[in-house]
Short mmCIF file of C-alpha atoms and ligand atoms in Angstrom, two decimals:
data_model
loop_
_atom_site.label_atom_id
_atom_site.label_comp_id
_atom_site.label_asym_id
_atom_site.label_seq_id
_atom_site.Cartn_x
_atom_site.Cartn_y
_atom_site.Cartn_z
CA MET Z 204 14.95 -7.66 -2.72
CA ALA Z 205 13.86 -10.60 -0.61
CA VAL Z 206 14.16 -14.36 -0.25
CA ILE Z 207 10.88 -16.08 0.69
CA GLN Z 208 10.28 -19.71 1.68
CA ASN Z 209 6.96 -21.30 0.82
CA GLY Z 210 5.27 -17.87 0.27
CA GLU Z 211 5.15 -17.32 4.01
CA ILE Z 212 8.55 -17.29 5.73
CA VAL Z 213 10.80 -14.23 5.21
CA LEU Z 214 14.44 -15.26 5.01
CA SER Z 215 15.60 -11.79 4.02
CA ASN Z 216 13.86 -8.51 3.01
CA ILE Z 217 16.19 -5.71 1.91
CA VAL Z 218 14.55 -2.32 1.36
CA ALA Z 219 16.76 0.41 -0.29
CA SER Z 220 14.98 3.57 0.73
CA GLN Z 221 15.43 6.55 -1.64
CA ILE Z 222 13.21 8.95 0.36
CA ASN Z 223 16.12 11.28 1.16
CA SER Z 224 16.78 11.86 -2.58
CA HIS Z 225 13.14 12.78 -3.27
CA ARG Z 226 12.46 14.73 -0.18
CA ARG Z 227 13.85 18.06 -1.42
CA PHE Z 228 11.50 17.77 -4.45
CA GLY Z 229 8.43 17.12 -2.27
CA GLY Z 230 7.58 13.93 -4.16
CA VAL Z 231 8.97 11.08 -6.14
CA VAL Z 232 10.93 12.20 -9.27
CA PRO Z 233 10.71 9.40 -11.81
CA GLU Z 234 14.18 9.95 -13.24
CA VAL Z 235 15.77 10.01 -9.82
CA ALA Z 236 13.91 6.83 -8.84
CA SER Z 237 15.26 5.01 -11.94
CA ARG Z 238 18.85 6.09 -11.25
CA HIS Z 239 18.49 4.81 -7.68
CA HIS Z 240 17.17 1.49 -8.81
CA VAL Z 241 20.09 1.00 -11.19
CA GLU Z 242 22.60 1.84 -8.47
CA GLN Z 243 21.01 -0.31 -5.81
CA ILE Z 244 19.61 -3.35 -7.54
CA THR Z 245 22.69 -5.64 -7.67
CA LEU Z 246 23.77 -4.59 -4.16
CA CYS Z 247 20.28 -5.46 -2.88
CA LEU Z 248 20.37 -8.81 -4.70
CA ASP Z 249 23.72 -9.79 -3.18
CA GLU Z 250 22.59 -8.63 0.34
CA ALA Z 251 19.22 -10.56 0.12
CA LEU Z 252 21.00 -13.80 -0.82
CA GLU Z 253 23.75 -13.32 1.81
CA GLU Z 254 21.30 -12.51 4.60
CA ALA Z 255 19.13 -15.45 3.79
CA GLY Z 256 22.21 -17.66 3.53
CA ILE Z 257 21.02 -19.03 0.24
CA SER Z 258 22.84 -19.71 -2.97
CA PRO Z 259 21.01 -19.21 -6.29
CA ASP Z 260 20.96 -23.00 -7.04
CA ARG Z 261 18.54 -23.41 -4.07
CA LEU Z 262 15.97 -21.04 -5.39
CA GLN Z 263 12.84 -22.31 -7.14
CA ALA Z 264 11.69 -19.18 -8.97
CA VAL Z 265 12.28 -15.43 -9.43
CA ALA Z 266 9.31 -13.06 -8.71
CA VAL Z 267 9.13 -9.65 -10.25
CA THR Z 268 6.73 -6.68 -10.16
CA TYR Z 269 5.65 -5.63 -13.63
CA GLY Z 270 3.09 -2.96 -12.54
CA PRO Z 271 1.50 -0.74 -11.54
CA GLY Z 272 4.25 1.83 -10.94
CA LEU Z 273 6.79 4.12 -12.60
CA VAL Z 274 7.90 2.59 -15.86
CA GLY Z 275 11.71 3.35 -15.35
CA ALA Z 276 11.80 1.66 -12.01
CA LEU Z 277 9.68 -1.29 -13.19
CA LEU Z 278 11.94 -1.80 -16.20
CA ILE Z 279 15.05 -1.96 -14.09
CA GLY Z 280 13.43 -4.54 -11.80
CA LEU Z 281 12.34 -6.52 -14.76
CA SER Z 282 15.74 -6.47 -16.48
CA ALA Z 283 17.50 -7.58 -13.37
CA ALA Z 284 14.91 -10.33 -12.67
CA LYS Z 285 15.03 -11.63 -16.20
CA ALA Z 286 18.83 -11.70 -16.26
CA PHE Z 287 18.97 -13.51 -12.91
CA ALA Z 288 16.31 -16.02 -13.88
CA TRP Z 289 17.91 -16.72 -17.24
CA ALA Z 290 21.33 -17.11 -15.80
CA HIS Z 291 20.12 -19.60 -13.15
CA GLY Z 292 17.48 -21.38 -15.28
CA LEU Z 293 14.65 -20.34 -13.07
CA PRO Z 294 11.08 -19.51 -13.93
CA LEU Z 295 10.03 -15.84 -13.91
CA ILE Z 296 6.82 -15.07 -11.99
CA PRO Z 297 4.99 -11.92 -12.85
CA VAL Z 298 3.42 -10.10 -9.83
CA ASN Z 299 1.05 -7.17 -9.54
CA HIS Z 300 2.44 -4.69 -6.98
CA MET Z 301 -1.04 -4.20 -5.31
CA ALA Z 302 -1.51 -7.94 -5.03
CA GLY Z 303 1.83 -7.89 -3.27
CA HIS Z 304 0.51 -5.43 -0.69
CA ILE Z 305 -2.45 -7.74 0.07
CA TYR Z 306 -0.13 -10.80 0.37
CA ALA Z 307 2.04 -8.99 2.97
CA ALA Z 308 -0.69 -10.30 5.25
CA ARG Z 309 0.22 -13.84 4.26
CA LEU Z 310 3.56 -13.17 6.04
CA VAL Z 311 1.63 -12.59 9.24
CA GLN Z 312 -0.83 -15.50 9.19
CA PRO Z 313 -2.58 -17.78 6.60
CA LEU Z 314 -5.25 -16.07 4.54
CA GLU Z 315 -8.82 -17.36 4.84
CA PHE Z 316 -11.28 -16.83 2.01
CA PRO Z 317 -13.47 -15.10 1.19
CA LEU Z 318 -11.73 -12.04 2.43
CA MET Z 319 -11.97 -8.31 2.07
CA ALA Z 320 -8.87 -6.20 1.61
CA LEU Z 321 -8.62 -2.43 2.08
CA LEU Z 322 -5.75 -1.30 0.06
CA VAL Z 323 -4.48 2.10 0.99
CA SER Z 324 -1.25 3.43 -0.41
CA GLY Z 325 0.24 6.54 -2.10
CA GLY Z 326 -1.38 5.72 -5.39
CA HIS Z 327 -4.36 3.56 -4.57
CA THR Z 328 -7.41 3.33 -2.32
CA GLU Z 329 -9.45 0.23 -3.05
CA LEU Z 330 -11.72 -2.36 -1.46
CA VAL Z 331 -10.80 -5.72 -3.00
CA TYR Z 332 -13.00 -8.80 -2.50
CA MET Z 333 -11.12 -12.13 -2.83
CA VAL Z 334 -12.95 -15.45 -2.96
CA GLU Z 335 -9.75 -17.47 -3.41
CA ASP Z 336 -6.00 -17.07 -3.79
CA GLY Z 337 -5.10 -14.87 -6.77
CA SER Z 338 -8.66 -13.70 -7.48
CA TYR Z 339 -9.35 -9.97 -7.07
CA GLU Z 340 -12.56 -8.08 -7.46
CA ILE Z 341 -12.46 -4.30 -6.86
CA ILE Z 342 -15.77 -3.40 -5.34
CA GLY Z 343 -14.92 0.15 -4.60
CA GLU Z 344 -12.12 2.65 -5.16
CA THR Z 345 -11.21 6.34 -4.94
CA ARG Z 346 -12.71 8.65 -7.53
CA ASP Z 347 -9.86 11.06 -7.25
CA ASP Z 348 -6.86 11.15 -4.85
CA ALA Z 349 -5.54 8.15 -3.01
CA ALA Z 350 -5.58 8.28 0.87
CA GLY Z 351 -1.76 8.42 1.02
CA GLU Z 352 -1.62 11.10 -1.63
CA ALA Z 353 -4.04 13.29 0.41
CA TYR Z 354 -1.77 12.78 3.47
CA ASP Z 355 1.23 13.88 1.44
CA LYS Z 356 -0.35 16.94 -0.07
CA VAL Z 357 -1.85 18.13 3.13
CA GLY Z 358 1.47 17.60 4.90
CA ARG Z 359 3.21 19.64 2.24
CA VAL Z 360 0.94 22.63 3.03
CA LEU Z 361 1.94 22.33 6.69
CA GLY Z 362 5.61 22.33 5.64
CA LEU Z 363 6.21 18.68 6.61
CA SER Z 364 8.74 16.69 4.63
CA TYR Z 365 7.70 14.09 2.04
CA PRO Z 366 6.12 11.58 2.53
CA SER Z 367 4.23 13.08 5.50
CA GLY Z 368 1.75 10.36 6.35
CA LYS Z 369 3.68 9.09 9.35
CA GLU Z 370 4.39 12.54 10.75
CA LEU Z 371 0.77 13.61 10.40
CA ASP Z 372 -0.32 10.43 12.05
CA GLN Z 373 1.98 11.21 15.05
CA LEU Z 374 0.72 14.81 15.20
CA ALA Z 375 -2.90 13.62 15.06
CA HIS Z 376 -2.36 11.69 18.23
CA GLN Z 377 -1.46 14.89 20.06
CA GLY Z 378 -4.59 16.77 18.95
CA GLU Z 379 -8.29 16.61 18.70
CA ASP Z 380 -10.90 16.69 15.91
CA THR Z 381 -11.86 20.35 16.36
CA TYR Z 382 -12.00 21.52 12.72
CA LYS Z 383 -14.75 19.16 11.56
CA PHE Z 384 -13.70 18.47 7.96
CA PRO Z 385 -16.20 16.86 5.46
CA ARG Z 386 -16.71 13.13 5.34
CA ALA Z 387 -16.90 12.55 1.57
CA MET Z 388 -19.27 9.86 0.23
CA LEU Z 389 -19.91 8.51 3.72
CA LYS Z 390 -23.63 8.17 3.19
CA GLU Z 391 -23.68 7.10 -0.38
CA ASP Z 392 -24.70 3.61 -1.16
CA ASN Z 393 -21.48 2.40 -2.76
CA PHE Z 394 -17.97 1.49 -1.77
CA ASP Z 395 -16.16 4.29 -3.46
CA PHE Z 396 -14.07 6.99 -1.81
CA SER Z 397 -13.14 10.63 -2.55
CA PHE Z 398 -10.37 12.58 -0.80
CA SER Z 399 -9.87 15.59 -3.00
CA GLY Z 400 -12.70 17.64 -1.35
CA LEU Z 401 -11.13 16.99 2.04
CA LYS Z 402 -7.73 17.96 0.73
CA SER Z 403 -9.17 21.26 -0.76
CA ALA Z 404 -11.08 22.03 2.45
CA PHE Z 405 -7.83 21.58 4.45
CA ILE Z 406 -5.77 23.69 2.10
CA ASN Z 407 -8.38 26.46 1.92
CA LEU Z 408 -8.58 26.58 5.67
CA VAL Z 409 -4.81 26.86 6.02
CA HIS Z 410 -4.54 29.57 3.29
CA ASN Z 411 -7.43 31.58 4.66
CA ALA Z 412 -5.89 31.51 8.14
CA GLU Z 413 -2.56 32.64 6.71
CA GLN Z 414 -4.19 35.62 4.97
CA ARG Z 415 -6.03 36.66 8.09
CA GLY Z 416 -2.94 36.20 10.16
CA GLU Z 417 -4.69 33.53 12.33
CA VAL Z 418 -2.61 30.83 14.03
CA LEU Z 419 -3.93 27.31 13.57
CA ASP Z 420 -3.34 24.43 16.03
CA ILE Z 421 -1.29 22.04 13.93
CA ALA Z 422 -1.99 18.99 16.09
CA ASN Z 423 -5.77 19.66 16.03
CA LEU Z 424 -5.59 20.20 12.24
CA ALA Z 425 -3.85 16.86 11.81
CA ALA Z 426 -6.26 15.13 14.21
CA SER Z 427 -9.23 16.60 12.32
CA PHE Z 428 -7.88 15.55 8.90
CA GLN Z 429 -7.11 12.05 10.22
CA ALA Z 430 -10.53 11.73 11.83
CA SER Z 431 -12.19 12.38 8.46
CA VAL Z 432 -9.96 9.93 6.50
CA VAL Z 433 -10.27 7.17 9.17
CA GLU Z 434 -14.05 7.57 9.66
CA VAL Z 435 -14.78 7.18 5.91
CA LEU Z 436 -12.25 4.30 5.43
CA VAL Z 437 -13.62 2.42 8.48
CA ALA Z 438 -17.34 2.97 7.70
CA LYS Z 439 -17.08 1.90 4.06
CA THR Z 440 -14.90 -1.10 4.91
CA ILE Z 441 -17.29 -2.29 7.63
CA ARG Z 442 -20.24 -1.86 5.24
CA ALA Z 443 -18.41 -3.91 2.62
CA CYS Z 444 -17.77 -6.68 5.14
CA GLN Z 445 -21.47 -6.62 6.10
CA THR Z 446 -22.48 -6.84 2.43
CA TYR Z 447 -20.15 -9.68 1.36
CA PRO Z 448 -19.61 -12.97 3.18
CA VAL Z 449 -16.18 -12.40 4.61
CA LYS Z 450 -13.99 -14.38 7.05
CA GLN Z 451 -11.04 -12.05 7.11
CA LEU Z 452 -10.33 -8.35 6.68
CA VAL Z 453 -6.89 -7.37 5.52
CA ILE Z 454 -5.57 -3.84 5.58
CA ALA Z 455 -2.67 -3.29 3.33
CA GLY Z 456 -0.45 -0.60 1.72
CA GLY Z 457 1.60 2.19 3.18
CA VAL Z 458 -1.38 3.86 4.84
CA ALA Z 459 -2.11 0.58 6.74
CA ALA Z 460 0.74 1.77 9.04
CA ASN Z 461 -1.52 4.52 10.21
CA GLN Z 462 -2.17 4.17 13.95
CA GLY Z 463 -5.56 5.96 13.82
CA LEU Z 464 -6.70 3.63 11.06
CA ARG Z 465 -5.42 0.50 12.86
CA GLU Z 466 -7.17 1.55 16.12
CA GLY Z 467 -10.36 2.73 14.40
CA MET Z 468 -10.74 -0.45 12.39
CA THR Z 469 -9.90 -2.73 15.22
CA GLN Z 470 -12.56 -1.13 17.43
CA ALA Z 471 -15.27 -0.99 14.74
CA LEU Z 472 -14.83 -4.52 13.74
CA ALA Z 473 -14.92 -5.75 17.32
CA GLU Z 474 -18.19 -3.86 17.90
CA GLU Z 475 -19.91 -4.50 14.56
CA LEU Z 476 -18.45 -7.76 13.18
CA PRO Z 477 -16.68 -9.66 15.96
CA GLY Z 478 -16.63 -12.86 13.96
CA ILE Z 479 -14.26 -11.35 11.27
CA ASP Z 480 -10.54 -11.79 11.75
CA LEU Z 481 -8.55 -8.58 11.16
CA VAL Z 482 -5.09 -8.98 9.65
CA ILE Z 483 -2.78 -6.00 9.43
CA PRO Z 484 0.82 -6.56 8.35
CA ALA Z 485 3.67 -5.46 10.56
CA LEU Z 486 4.65 -1.84 10.00
CA LYS Z 487 7.72 -2.67 7.94
CA LEU Z 488 5.64 -4.95 5.64
CA CYS Z 489 3.05 -2.22 5.04
CA GLY Z 490 5.23 0.03 2.92
CA ASP Z 491 6.76 -1.12 -0.37
CA ASN Z 492 8.97 -4.15 0.10
CA ALA Z 493 9.98 -7.26 -1.85
CA ALA Z 494 8.85 -9.91 0.69
CA MET Z 495 5.27 -9.17 -0.11
CA ILE Z 496 5.97 -9.66 -3.81
CA GLY Z 497 7.49 -13.06 -3.03
CA ALA Z 498 4.37 -14.01 -0.94
CA ALA Z 499 2.03 -13.09 -3.85
CA ALA Z 500 4.32 -14.94 -6.32
CA HIS Z 501 3.91 -18.17 -4.45
CA VAL Z 502 0.22 -18.25 -5.43
CA GLU Z 503 1.06 -17.64 -9.10
CA LEU Z 504 3.88 -20.28 -8.99
CA LYS Z 505 1.43 -22.90 -7.75
CA LYS Z 506 -0.80 -22.05 -10.73
CA GLN Z 507 2.23 -22.37 -13.06
CA HIS Z 508 1.73 -18.74 -14.02
CA VAL Z 509 5.16 -18.22 -15.53
CA ALA Z 510 6.11 -15.24 -17.61
CA GLU Z 511 8.01 -15.26 -20.93
CA MET Z 512 11.28 -13.34 -21.25
CA ASP Z 513 9.55 -10.63 -23.14
CA LEU Z 514 7.41 -9.64 -20.14
CA ASN Z 515 7.06 -5.86 -20.27
CA ALA Z 516 6.38 -3.19 -17.60
CA VAL Z 517 2.67 -2.20 -17.36
CA PRO Z 518 2.64 1.16 -15.47
CA SER Z 519 -1.13 1.19 -15.03
CA LEU Z 520 -1.59 -2.55 -14.51
CA ALA Z 521 -5.03 -3.29 -13.06
CA PHE Z 522 -6.14 -6.36 -11.06
CA GLN Z 523 -7.18 -9.23 -13.32
CA HIS Z 524 -9.19 -12.29 -12.59
CA ILE Z 525 -6.66 -15.08 -13.10
O1 KG4 P 698 2.45 1.53 -0.29
P1 KG4 P 698 3.47 2.61 -0.16
O2 KG4 P 698 4.71 2.43 0.61
O3 KG4 P 698 3.88 3.15 -1.59
C1 KG4 P 698 2.92 3.13 -2.63
O4 KG4 P 698 2.85 2.05 -3.31
O5 KG4 P 698 2.32 4.17 -2.79
O6 KG4 P 698 2.60 3.87 0.43
C2 KG4 P 698 3.19 5.14 0.66
C3 KG4 P 698 2.14 6.06 1.25
C4 KG4 P 698 2.63 7.57 1.30
O7 KG4 P 698 1.65 8.35 0.75
C5 KG4 P 698 2.79 7.78 2.86
O8 KG4 P 698 2.57 9.08 3.24
C6 KG4 P 698 1.80 6.83 3.39
O9 KG4 P 698 1.87 5.71 2.60
N1 KG4 P 698 1.95 6.54 4.82
C7 KG4 P 698 1.11 6.85 5.83
C8 KG4 P 698 1.68 6.43 7.03
N2 KG4 P 698 2.87 5.79 6.71
C9 KG4 P 698 2.99 5.86 5.35
N3 KG4 P 698 -0.07 7.51 5.81
C10 KG4 P 698 -0.75 7.70 6.90
N4 KG4 P 698 -0.24 7.30 8.08
C11 KG4 P 698 0.93 6.66 8.20
N5 KG4 P 698 1.36 6.22 9.44
ZN1 ZN P 699 3.08 0.20 -2.79
#
C-alpha cells in the first residue's frame, strides 16, 4: 500500500512480506497468500496513510492491480480498493502489475520515449517497447520459464530457501563461470528467451554429481548459472536496443535487483550504445510494491482511464495497447 504524489514522489510505500509463510513450502501457496492479504490489507492501508501524513479527503484517485497474478490475492486488493474508493468518492484506476514494474523507473527519473524495458520477474521475462506513456509492445518473451523462476528452481536443488534469487546472486559473486552452461537462443534472430534448458542442465549436473559422490563447488555453480542468464539477457536486450530507436533502457521486476545483471547491462550499454540512458529502480522498488502501481496509475488517470465498480481480477492479464 502506497501514497504517491504526481506519479513520481513516494510519500509512503508499505510492503507486507509474506515470504516467511511460503518458505517452508518452497514456493507461493495461493491459499496462504490470500489469507495473508486479508489479514494485512487494512493494516497496510492505515499505515500507508499515516506514514504519508495524508487523510483520504486529500487523495485524487485509488489505483489497484487487477492482473496478472493469483486470483485470490487480486480479488482482495480489488475489494479493498473498491470499498475505499466508493466510501471516499474517488475514481478507481485499473493497473496492470507488469506496467507497474516498468513505472517503478518513473520513481527514479522521468521516462523518455521511445524506451525499451526488460521485465524480469518470478513469472515474466519480456522485452517491452514503449513509444509513449501507457503503450506497450512485447517484442520478445520467454518461451518457457521466467528468469526468476529459473533462479528459484535451481536454488531449491541447492537447498537454498525460497525465493533464492538474491542468495544465488550473492554466491555467484564468490565464484567463477567454470561449468559453462548453455546460452539458450543467444544466436537466434529474435528477442525471445528460454531458461528451461539451462535449468535442466543445472539440475542434471547436480544429480549426476550426487550419484557419483562428487562434490561440486556451489559458488562456481551459482556463478556459472548466473553468467548464462546474464549473458543472454544482456545480449538480447542490447540487440533490441540496436534494432529499435530507443532513448532509454529500463530494467524492471524482481530480477532487476540482480547485481550481475546490473553490472553486465551497465557495462554492455556503455560499450555498445553509450547514447542510451539506463534506468534501474532502487532495490526496494524492483520487487513487488505498491508505489510502482501508483506511478503507473498516474498515466491512466491522465487519460481518464477509470474503472467501473464491477472491475474483475484478470489472473493472466496481458499488456494492451491503450
Ligand atoms: O517481481 P517480483 O518481486 O515478483 C513477481 O512479480 O514475480 O520477482 C520475484 C523474483 C523471484 O523469482 C526472486 O528469486 C527474484 O525475483 N529475485 C532475484 C534477485 N532478487 C529477487 N533474482 C536474481 N537475483 C536477485 N538478486
Ligand atoms: Zn511482480
